[in-house]
Coordinates of C-alpha atoms and ligand atoms in Angstrom, one line a residue:
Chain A
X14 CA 18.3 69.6 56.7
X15 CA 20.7 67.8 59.3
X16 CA 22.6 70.9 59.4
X17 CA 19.3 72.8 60.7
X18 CA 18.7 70.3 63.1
X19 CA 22.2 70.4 64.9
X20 CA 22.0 74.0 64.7
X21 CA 18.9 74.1 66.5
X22 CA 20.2 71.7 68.9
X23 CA 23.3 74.2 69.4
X24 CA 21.8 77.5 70.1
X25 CA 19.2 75.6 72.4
X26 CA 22.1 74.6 74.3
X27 CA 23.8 78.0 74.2
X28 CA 20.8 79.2 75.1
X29 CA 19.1 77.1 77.9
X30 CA 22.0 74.8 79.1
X31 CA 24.9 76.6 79.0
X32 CA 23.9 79.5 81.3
X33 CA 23.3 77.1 84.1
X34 CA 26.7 75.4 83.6
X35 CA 28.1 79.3 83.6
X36 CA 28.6 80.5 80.3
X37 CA 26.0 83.0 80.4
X38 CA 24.0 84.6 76.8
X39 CA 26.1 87.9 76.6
X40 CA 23.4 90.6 76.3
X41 CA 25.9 93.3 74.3
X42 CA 25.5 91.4 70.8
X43 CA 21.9 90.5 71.7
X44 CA 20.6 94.1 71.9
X45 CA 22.7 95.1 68.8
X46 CA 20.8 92.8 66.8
X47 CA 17.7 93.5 67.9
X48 CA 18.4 97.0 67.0
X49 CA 19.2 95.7 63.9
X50 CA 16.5 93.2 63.3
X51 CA 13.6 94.9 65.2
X52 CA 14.3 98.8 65.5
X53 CA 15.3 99.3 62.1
X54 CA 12.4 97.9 60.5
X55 CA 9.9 100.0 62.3
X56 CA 9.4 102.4 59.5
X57 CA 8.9 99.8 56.8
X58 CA 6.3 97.6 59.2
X59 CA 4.5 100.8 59.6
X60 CA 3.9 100.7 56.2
X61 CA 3.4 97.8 55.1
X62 CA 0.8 97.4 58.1
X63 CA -0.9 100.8 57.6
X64 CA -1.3 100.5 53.7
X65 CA -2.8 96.8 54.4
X66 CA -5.0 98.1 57.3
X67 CA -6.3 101.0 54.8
X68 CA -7.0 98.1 51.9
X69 CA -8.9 95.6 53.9
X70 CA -11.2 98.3 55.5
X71 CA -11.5 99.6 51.7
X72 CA -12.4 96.2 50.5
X73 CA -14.3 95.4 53.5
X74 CA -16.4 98.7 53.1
X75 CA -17.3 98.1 49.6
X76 CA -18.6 94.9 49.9
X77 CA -20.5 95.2 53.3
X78 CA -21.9 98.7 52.6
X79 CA -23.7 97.0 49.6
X80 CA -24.9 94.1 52.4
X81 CA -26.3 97.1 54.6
X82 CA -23.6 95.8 56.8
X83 CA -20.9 98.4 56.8
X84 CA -20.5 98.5 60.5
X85 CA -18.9 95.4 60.3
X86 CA -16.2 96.8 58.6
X87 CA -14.0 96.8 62.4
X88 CA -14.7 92.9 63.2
X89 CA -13.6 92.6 59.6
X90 CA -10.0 94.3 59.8
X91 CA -9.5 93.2 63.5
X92 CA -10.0 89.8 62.8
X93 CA -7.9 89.4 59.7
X94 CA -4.9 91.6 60.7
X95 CA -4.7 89.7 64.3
X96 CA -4.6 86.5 63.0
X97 CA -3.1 86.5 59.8
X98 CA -1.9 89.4 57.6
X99 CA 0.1 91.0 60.5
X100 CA 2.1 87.8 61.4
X101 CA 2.6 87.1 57.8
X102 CA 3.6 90.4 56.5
X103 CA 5.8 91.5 59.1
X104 CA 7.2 88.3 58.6
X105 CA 8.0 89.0 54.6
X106 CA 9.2 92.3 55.8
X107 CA 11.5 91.0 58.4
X108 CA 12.5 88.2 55.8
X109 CA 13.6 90.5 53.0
X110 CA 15.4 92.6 55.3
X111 CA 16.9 90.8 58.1
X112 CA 16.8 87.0 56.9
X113 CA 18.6 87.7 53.8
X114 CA 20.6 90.3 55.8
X115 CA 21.8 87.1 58.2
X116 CA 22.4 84.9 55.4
X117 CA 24.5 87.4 53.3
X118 CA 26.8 88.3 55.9
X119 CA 27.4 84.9 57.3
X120 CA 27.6 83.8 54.2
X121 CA 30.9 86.3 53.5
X122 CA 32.1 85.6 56.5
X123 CA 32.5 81.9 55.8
X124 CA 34.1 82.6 52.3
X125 CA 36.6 85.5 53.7
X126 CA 37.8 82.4 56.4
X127 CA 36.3 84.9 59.5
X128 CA 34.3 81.6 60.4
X129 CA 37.0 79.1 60.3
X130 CA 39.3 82.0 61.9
X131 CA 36.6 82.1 64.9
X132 CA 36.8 78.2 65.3
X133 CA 40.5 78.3 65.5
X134 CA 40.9 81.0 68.3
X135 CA 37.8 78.5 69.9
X136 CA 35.1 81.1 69.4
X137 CA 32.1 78.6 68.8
X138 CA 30.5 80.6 65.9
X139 CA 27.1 79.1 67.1
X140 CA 27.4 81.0 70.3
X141 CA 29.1 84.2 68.9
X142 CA 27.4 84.6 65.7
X143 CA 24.1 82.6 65.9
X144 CA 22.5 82.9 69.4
X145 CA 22.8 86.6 69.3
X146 CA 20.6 86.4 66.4
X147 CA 18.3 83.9 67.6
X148 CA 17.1 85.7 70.6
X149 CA 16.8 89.0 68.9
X150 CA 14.9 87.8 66.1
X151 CA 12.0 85.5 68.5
X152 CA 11.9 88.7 70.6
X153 CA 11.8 91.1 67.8
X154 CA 9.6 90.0 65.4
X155 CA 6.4 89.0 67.7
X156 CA 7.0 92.5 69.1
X157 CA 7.4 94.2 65.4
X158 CA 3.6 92.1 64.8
X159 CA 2.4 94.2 67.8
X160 CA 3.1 97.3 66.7
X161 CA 2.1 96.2 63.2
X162 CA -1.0 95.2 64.6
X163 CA -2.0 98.2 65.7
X164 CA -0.7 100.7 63.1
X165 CA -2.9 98.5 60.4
X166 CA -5.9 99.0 62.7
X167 CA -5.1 102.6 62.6
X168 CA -5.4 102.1 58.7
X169 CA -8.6 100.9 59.0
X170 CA -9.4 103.3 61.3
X171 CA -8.8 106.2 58.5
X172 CA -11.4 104.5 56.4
X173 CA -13.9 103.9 58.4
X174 CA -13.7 107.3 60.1
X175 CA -13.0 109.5 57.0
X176 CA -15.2 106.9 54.6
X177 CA -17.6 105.5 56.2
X178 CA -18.6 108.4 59.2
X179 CA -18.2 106.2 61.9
X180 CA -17.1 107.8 65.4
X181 CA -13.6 107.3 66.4
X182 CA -15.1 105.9 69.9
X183 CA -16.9 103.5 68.4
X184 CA -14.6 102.1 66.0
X185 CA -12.4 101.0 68.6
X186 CA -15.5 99.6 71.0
X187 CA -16.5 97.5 67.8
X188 CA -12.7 96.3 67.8
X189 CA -12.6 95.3 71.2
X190 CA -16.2 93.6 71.3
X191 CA -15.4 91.4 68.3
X192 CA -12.2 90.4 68.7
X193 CA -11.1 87.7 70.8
X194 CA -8.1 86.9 72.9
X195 CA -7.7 84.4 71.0
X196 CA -7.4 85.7 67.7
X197 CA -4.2 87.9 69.5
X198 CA -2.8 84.8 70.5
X199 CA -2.7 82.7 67.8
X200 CA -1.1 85.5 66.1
X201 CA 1.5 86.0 68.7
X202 CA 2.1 82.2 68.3
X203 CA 2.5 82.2 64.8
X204 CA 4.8 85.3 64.8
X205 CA 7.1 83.3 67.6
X206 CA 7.0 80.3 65.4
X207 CA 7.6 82.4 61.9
X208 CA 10.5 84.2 64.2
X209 CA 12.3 80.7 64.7
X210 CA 11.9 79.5 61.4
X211 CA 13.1 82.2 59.7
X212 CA 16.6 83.0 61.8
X213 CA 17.3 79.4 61.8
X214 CA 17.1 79.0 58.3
X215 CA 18.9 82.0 57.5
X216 CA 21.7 80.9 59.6
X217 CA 21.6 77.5 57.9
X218 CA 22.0 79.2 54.2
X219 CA 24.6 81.7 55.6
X220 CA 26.8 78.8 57.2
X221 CA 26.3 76.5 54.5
X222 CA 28.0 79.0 51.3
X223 CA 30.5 77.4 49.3
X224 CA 32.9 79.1 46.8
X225 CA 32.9 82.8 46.8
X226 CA 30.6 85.6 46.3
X227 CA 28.7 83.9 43.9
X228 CA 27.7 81.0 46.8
X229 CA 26.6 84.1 49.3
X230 CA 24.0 85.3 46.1
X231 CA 22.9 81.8 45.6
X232 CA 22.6 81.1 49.4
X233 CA 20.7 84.3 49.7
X234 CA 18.1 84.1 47.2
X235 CA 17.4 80.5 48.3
X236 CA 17.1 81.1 51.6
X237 CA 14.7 84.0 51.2
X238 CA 12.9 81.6 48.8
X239 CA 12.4 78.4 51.6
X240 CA 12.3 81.1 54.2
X241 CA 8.9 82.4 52.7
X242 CA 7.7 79.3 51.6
X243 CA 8.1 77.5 55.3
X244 CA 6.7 80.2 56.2
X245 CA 3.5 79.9 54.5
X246 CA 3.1 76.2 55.3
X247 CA 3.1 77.1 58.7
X248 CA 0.8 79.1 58.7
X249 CA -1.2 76.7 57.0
X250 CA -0.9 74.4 59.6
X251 CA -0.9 76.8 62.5
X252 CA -4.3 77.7 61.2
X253 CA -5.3 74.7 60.8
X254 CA -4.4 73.5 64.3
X255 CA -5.8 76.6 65.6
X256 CA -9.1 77.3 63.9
X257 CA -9.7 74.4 62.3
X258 CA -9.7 71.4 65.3
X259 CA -12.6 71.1 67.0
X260 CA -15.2 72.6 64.5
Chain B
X17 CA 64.0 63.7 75.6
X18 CA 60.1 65.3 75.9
X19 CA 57.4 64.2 73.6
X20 CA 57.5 66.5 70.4
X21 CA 55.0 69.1 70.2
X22 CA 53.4 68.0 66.7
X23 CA 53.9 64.7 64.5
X24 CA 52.8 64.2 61.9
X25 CA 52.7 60.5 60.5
X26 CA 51.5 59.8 57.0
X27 CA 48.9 62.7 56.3
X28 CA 47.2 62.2 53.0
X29 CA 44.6 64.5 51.7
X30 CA 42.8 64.5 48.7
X31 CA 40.3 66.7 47.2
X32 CA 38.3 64.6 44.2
X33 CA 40.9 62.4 43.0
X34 CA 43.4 65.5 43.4
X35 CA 46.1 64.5 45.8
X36 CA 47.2 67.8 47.7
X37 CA 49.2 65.9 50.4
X38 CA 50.8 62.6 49.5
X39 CA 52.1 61.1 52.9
X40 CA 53.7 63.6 54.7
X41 CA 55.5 62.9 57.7
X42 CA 57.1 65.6 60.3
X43 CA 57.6 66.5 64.2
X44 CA 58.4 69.8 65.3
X45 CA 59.9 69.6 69.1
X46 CA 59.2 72.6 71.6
X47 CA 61.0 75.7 70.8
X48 CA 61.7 75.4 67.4
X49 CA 60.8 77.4 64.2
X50 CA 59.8 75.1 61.6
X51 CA 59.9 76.7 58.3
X52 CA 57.4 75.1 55.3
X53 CA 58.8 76.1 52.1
X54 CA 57.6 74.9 48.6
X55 CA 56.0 76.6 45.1
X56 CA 52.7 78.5 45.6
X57 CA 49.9 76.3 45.3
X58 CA 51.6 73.2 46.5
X59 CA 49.5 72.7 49.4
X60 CA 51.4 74.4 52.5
X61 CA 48.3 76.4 53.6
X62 CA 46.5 72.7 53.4
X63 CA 48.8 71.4 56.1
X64 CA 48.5 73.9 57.8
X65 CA 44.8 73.9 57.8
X66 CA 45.1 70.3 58.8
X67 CA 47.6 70.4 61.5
X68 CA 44.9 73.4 62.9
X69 CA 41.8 70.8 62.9
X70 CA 39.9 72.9 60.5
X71 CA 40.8 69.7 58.0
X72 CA 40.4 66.7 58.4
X73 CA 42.9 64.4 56.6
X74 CA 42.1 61.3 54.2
X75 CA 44.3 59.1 56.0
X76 CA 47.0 59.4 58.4
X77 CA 47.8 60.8 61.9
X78 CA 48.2 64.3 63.6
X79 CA 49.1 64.9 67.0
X80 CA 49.5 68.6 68.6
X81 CA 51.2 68.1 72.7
X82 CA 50.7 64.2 72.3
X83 CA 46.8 64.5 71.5
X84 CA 45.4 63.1 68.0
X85 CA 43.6 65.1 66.7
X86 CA 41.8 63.4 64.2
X87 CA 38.3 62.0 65.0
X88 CA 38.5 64.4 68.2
X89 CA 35.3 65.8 69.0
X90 CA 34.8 69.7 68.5
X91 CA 34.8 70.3 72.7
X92 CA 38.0 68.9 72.9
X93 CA 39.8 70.4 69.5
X94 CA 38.7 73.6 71.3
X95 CA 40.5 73.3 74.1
X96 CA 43.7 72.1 71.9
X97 CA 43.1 75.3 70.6
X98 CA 43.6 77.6 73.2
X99 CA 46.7 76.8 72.8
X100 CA 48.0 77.6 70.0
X101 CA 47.8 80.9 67.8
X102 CA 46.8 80.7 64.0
X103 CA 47.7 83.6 61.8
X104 CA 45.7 83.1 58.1
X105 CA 47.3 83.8 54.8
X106 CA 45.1 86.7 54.5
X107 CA 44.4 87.7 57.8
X108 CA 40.8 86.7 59.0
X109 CA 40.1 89.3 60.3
X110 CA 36.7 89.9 61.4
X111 CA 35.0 92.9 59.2
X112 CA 32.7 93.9 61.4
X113 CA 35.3 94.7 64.5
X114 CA 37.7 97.4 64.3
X115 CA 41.5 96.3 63.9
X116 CA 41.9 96.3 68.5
X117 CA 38.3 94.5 68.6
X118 CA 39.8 91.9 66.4
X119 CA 42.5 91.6 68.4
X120 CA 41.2 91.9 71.7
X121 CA 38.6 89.2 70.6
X122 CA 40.3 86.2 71.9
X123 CA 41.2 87.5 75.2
X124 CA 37.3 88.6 76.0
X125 CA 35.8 85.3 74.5
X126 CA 38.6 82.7 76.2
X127 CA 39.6 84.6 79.1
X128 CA 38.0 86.6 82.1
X129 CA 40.5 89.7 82.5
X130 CA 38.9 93.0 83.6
X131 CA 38.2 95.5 80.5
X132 CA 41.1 97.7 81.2
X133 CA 43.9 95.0 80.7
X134 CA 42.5 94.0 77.5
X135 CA 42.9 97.4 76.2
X136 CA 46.4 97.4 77.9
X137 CA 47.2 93.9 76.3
X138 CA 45.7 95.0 73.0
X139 CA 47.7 98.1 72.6
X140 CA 51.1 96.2 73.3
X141 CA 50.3 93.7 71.2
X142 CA 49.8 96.0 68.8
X143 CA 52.8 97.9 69.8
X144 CA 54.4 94.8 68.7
X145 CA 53.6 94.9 64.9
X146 CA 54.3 98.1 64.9
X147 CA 50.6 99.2 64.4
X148 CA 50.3 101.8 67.4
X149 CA 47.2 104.4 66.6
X150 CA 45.5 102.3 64.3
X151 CA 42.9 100.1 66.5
X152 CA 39.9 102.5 66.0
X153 CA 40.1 101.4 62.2
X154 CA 38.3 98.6 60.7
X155 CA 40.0 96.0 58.8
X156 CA 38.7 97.3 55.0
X157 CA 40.5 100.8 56.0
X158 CA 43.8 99.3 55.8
X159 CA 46.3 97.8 53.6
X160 CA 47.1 94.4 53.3
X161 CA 50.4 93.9 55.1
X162 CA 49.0 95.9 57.5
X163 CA 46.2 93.4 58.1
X164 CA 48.6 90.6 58.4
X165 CA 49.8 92.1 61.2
X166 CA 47.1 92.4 63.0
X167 CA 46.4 88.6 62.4
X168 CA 50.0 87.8 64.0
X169 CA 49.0 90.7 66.7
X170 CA 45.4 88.8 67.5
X171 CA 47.4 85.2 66.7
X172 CA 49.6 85.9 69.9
X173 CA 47.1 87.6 72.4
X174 CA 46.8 85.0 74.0
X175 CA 50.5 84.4 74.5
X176 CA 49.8 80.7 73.1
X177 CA 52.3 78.0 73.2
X178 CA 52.3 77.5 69.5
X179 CA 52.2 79.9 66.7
X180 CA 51.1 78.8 63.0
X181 CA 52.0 81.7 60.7
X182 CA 51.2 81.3 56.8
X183 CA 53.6 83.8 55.3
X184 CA 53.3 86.3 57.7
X185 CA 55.9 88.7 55.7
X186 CA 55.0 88.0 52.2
X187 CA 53.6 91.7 51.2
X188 CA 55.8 93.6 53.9
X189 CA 58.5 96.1 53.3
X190 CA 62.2 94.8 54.1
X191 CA 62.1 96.9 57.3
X192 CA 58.6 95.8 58.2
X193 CA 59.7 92.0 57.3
X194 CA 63.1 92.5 59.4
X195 CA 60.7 93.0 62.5
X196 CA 58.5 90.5 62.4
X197 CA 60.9 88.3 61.4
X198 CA 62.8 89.8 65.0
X199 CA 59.3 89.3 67.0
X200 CA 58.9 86.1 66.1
X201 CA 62.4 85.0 66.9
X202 CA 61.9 86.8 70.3
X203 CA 58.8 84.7 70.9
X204 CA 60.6 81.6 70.2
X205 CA 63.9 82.1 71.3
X206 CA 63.1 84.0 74.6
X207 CA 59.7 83.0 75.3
X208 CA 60.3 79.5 74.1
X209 CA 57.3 79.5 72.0
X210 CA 57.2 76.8 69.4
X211 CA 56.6 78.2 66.1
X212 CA 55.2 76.3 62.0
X213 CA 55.7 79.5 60.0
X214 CA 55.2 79.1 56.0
X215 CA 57.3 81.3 54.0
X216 CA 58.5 81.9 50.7
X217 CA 60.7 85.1 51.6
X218 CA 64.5 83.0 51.8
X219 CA 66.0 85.8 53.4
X220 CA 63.2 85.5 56.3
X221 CA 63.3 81.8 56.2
X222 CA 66.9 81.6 57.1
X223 CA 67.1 84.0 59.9
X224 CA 64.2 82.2 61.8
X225 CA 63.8 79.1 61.1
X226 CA 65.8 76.4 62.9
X227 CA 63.9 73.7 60.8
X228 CA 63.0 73.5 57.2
X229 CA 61.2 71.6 55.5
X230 CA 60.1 71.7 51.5
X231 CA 56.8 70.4 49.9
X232 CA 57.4 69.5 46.0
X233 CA 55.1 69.9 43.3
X234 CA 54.1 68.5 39.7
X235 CA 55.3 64.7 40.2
X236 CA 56.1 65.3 43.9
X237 CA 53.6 67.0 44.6
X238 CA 52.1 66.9 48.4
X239 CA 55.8 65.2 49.5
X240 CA 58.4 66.5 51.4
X241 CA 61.2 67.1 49.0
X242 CA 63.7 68.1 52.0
X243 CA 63.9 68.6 55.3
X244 CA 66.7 69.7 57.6
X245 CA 68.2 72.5 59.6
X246 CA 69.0 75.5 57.5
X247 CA 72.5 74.7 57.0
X248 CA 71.8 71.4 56.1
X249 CA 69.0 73.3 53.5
X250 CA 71.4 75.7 52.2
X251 CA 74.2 73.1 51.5
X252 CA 71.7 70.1 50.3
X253 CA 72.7 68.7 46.8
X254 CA 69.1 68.8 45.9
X255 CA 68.7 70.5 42.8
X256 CA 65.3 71.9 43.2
X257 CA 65.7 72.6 46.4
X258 CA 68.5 74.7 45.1
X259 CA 66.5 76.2 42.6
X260 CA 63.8 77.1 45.1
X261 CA 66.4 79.0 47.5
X262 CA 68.1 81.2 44.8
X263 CA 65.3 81.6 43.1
X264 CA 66.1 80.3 39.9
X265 CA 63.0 80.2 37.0
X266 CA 64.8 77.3 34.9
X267 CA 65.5 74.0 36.6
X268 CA 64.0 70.8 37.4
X269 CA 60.9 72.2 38.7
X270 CA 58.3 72.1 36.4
X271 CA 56.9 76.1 36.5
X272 CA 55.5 75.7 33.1
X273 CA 54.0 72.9 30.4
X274 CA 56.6 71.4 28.2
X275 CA 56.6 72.7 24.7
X276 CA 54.5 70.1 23.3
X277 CA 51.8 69.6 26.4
X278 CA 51.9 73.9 25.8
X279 CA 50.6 73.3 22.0
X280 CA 48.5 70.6 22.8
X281 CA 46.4 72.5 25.5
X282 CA 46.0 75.4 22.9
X283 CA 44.9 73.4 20.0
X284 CA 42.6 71.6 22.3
X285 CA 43.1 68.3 24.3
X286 CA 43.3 65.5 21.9
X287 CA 40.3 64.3 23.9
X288 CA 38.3 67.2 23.6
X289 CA 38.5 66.0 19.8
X290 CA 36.6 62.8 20.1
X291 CA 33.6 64.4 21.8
Ligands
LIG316 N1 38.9 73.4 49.7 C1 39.6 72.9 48.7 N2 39.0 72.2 47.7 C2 39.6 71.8 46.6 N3 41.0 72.0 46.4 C3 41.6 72.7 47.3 C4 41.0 73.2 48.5 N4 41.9 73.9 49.2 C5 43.0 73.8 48.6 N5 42.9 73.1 47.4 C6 43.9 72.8 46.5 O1 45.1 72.4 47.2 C7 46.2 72.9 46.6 C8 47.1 73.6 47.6 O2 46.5 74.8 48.0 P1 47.2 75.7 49.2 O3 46.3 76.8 49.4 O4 47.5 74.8 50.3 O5 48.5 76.2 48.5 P2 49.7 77.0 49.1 O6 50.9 76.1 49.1 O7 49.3 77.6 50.4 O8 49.9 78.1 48.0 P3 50.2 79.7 48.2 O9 51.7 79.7 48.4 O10 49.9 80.3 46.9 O11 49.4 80.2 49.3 C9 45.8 73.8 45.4 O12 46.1 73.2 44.2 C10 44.3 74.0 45.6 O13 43.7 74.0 44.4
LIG317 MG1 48.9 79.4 51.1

């Protein structure tokens, strides 16, 4: 726990102090991790999202069409894709494949001395290892929940428009009249916020291996473990911040 | 006479109640080679990691150009470190950089010299360990003496003022040892670079060093046993010390159990009994 605090307060120096006093963020590393992070996991967001969007419309058909409500079906996927299964699950995707990716390597890295090597030639690993990172993964995964977004309201687009008849023109009109702003945003927030989380306590787990590659294994299973499960709490409370104040 | 360039007063370290240093004491003055010699596992890579700052001792005192550096903070042991030159028992070398990204590494991160003198500066410095032609390769696709030499390669990019070397032969050919062995007396001898290189090869040991010094183990273990100029090594009345330097498996250092601790931890500690 202290070690995640002083290495948030690290990379937020590297990253908003530092420039000013002339050590700027090199962009090199940055945009080879977000290829890493971001890029790479376009194909698996897709589907993930696109196989979620399909289910909810499917569930959300079922049960309206017996209500006599089946053009509801839109509001339905819009509104619980936006605002929480696209944060989330691109968040479990971007967990099992970048945050334990993170953790792993670091985690070698400090066991094969490449950490305490970097120290000695006065490489700060924070700034070489860990900021690249960081600001690939908080612009990387809110941008991944985009794209998520609307591939999983393409799935429920396939539903609706091969199931249920409606017009493609429609279904989107329905999506933009019920959603709101809002329901983007707070998605967007949570995905920053997920984003942080994660890469901070994947660096955490990676830095913190002891004793060989048993200790990377370990660190990497737990990480993934309190990675999901801050997660969720989160968004528990995001929600609850969000949604849940003033009514 | 000018301040020595590391002393070391006292240094104790212990891991559990294991003590791996036991009050060592040593200073090394500019431009010489000091040569840590001792059995494998009796803590030379330990002082090493101490004298570097990457350990911090139990108790005692370190100082590298006059500065302690215990208790320094980790902006100033930084700058310490640009400095001085650190080449690992087993290389370090980063696995994600090819073997002249690696060594090029300390020159972009700590320096701001145009792109094109790197690459100059990497390939003599790679000229230098005799590993011309090989920086496109990454440090799983070669062998291990090989990778050694790109650690002493990427410990002296910087041209540092101190090089730590922790056996930097042991793995090399004769020929291969005879040159590093020649680089390093060049960078001490011409450049007047101060050098701490560990080393178990005698042969090596002798032809560089110009200051030795011995760790002991079992009993002695974490002491300094001897210490001295080579001749004064070579000559000393010490008989493990003699031992050590020819290389001799029966003597008064204790390489193996005695017969009856030997039976006893086959059979089972007496202790393990009672439980
Ligand atoms: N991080 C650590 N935790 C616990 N014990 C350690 C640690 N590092 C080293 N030791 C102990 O310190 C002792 C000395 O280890 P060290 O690596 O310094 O030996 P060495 O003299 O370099 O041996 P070699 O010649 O084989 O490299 C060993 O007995 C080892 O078990
Ligand atoms: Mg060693």
């Amino acid at each position: 726990m202290r070690d995640w605090f002083t290495l948030n307060a690290q990379v937020l120096y590297w990253l908003l102090v530092a420039p000013f006093r002339g050590v700027p963020v090199r962009l090199g590393p940055v945009f080879e991790q977000m290829v890493r992070i971001g890029v790479q996991a376009v194909p698996m967001t897709a589907l993930t999202s696109l196989s979620i969007g399909i289910t909810l419309a499917m569930q959300g058909a079922h049960e309206l069409t017996r209500m006599g409500a089946a053009s509801f079906v839109p509001d339905l996927v819009a509104m619980t894709i936006l605002r929480e299964l696209g944060p989330l699950l691109v968040g479990v995707v971007v967990i099992g494949r970048s945050g334990s990716a993170v953790t792993a390597e670091l985690g070698t890295m400090k066991v094969s001395e490449e950490i305490e090597a970097l120290e000695v030639m006065a490489i700060d690993p924070m700034r070489y290892l860990v900021l690249p990172r960081f600001v690939a993964m908080l612009v990387m995964l809110p941008a991944l929940t985009v794209f998520g977004n609307y591939i999983g309201m393409a799935g429920g687009w396939a539903i609706c428009h091969f199931s249920l008849d409606m017009e493609t023109a429609s279904y989107i009109r329905r999506l933009v009249e019920s959603s709101h702003p809002m329901d983007l945003y707070s998605g967007m927030v949570k995905s920053v916020v997920f984003a942080w989380l994660i890469i901070t306590i994947s660096c955490v787990y990676g830095l913190g291996v002891k004793g060989g590659a048993e200790g990377v294994g370990r660190a990497t299973t737990n990480s993934v473990v309190v990675s999901i499960l801050t997660m969720l709490i989160a968004d528990a409370c995001l929600t609850a911040i969000f949604f849940f104040g003033e009514s | 006479m000018s301040e020595p360039v590391i002393e070391v007063r006292d240094l104790v370290r212990k891991f559990g109640d294991r003590t791996v240093l036991n009050g060592i004491s040593f200073t090394v003055e500019k431009g010489d080679t000091m040569i840590i010699m001792g059995g494998s596992g009796c803590g030379k890579s330990t002082l090493l990691r101490h004298i570097i700052g990457s350990m911090m001792p139990t108790s005692g005192s370190i100082k590298i150009f006059g500065q302690e550096t215990t208790g320094m903070t980790p902006q100033e042991l930084q700058k310490l470190r640009l400095r001085f030159g650190m080449n690992f028992q087993f290389g370090a070398l980063l696995q994600s950089l090819t073997v002249g990204e690696n060594v090029a590494l300390p020159l972009i991160e700590n320096s701001d010299v145009d792109p094109e003198i790197v690459d100059l500066v990497v390939k003599m410095k790679l000229e230098l360990v005799g590993l011309t032609g090989f920086e496109h390769l990454k440090p799983a696709e070669i062998s291990g003496g090989m990778r050694k030499r790109v650690g002493l390669a990427r410990a002296v990019a910087l041209d540092p003022e101190l090089l730590f070397s922790d056996e930097p032969t042991s793995g090399l050919d004769p020929i291969m040892t005879a040159v590093i062995d020649q680089l390093t007396l060049d960078l001490t001898r011409k450049l007047d670079m101060t050098a701490v290189v560990v080393s178990h090869d005698m042969t090596s040991a002798f032809r560089i060093g110009t200051k030795m010094i011995m760790l002991g183990a079992g009993k002695k273990q974490g002491r300094i046993i001897a210490m001295g100029t080579p001749d004064e090594i070579r000559n000393s009345d010490n008989p493990e010390v003699q031992q050590f330097i020819n290389g001799r498996p029966d003597g008064p250092i204790p390489l193996k159990l005695a017969k009856e601790d030997y039976i006893d931890s086959l059979i089972g500690h007496p202790r393990m009994n009672e439980r």
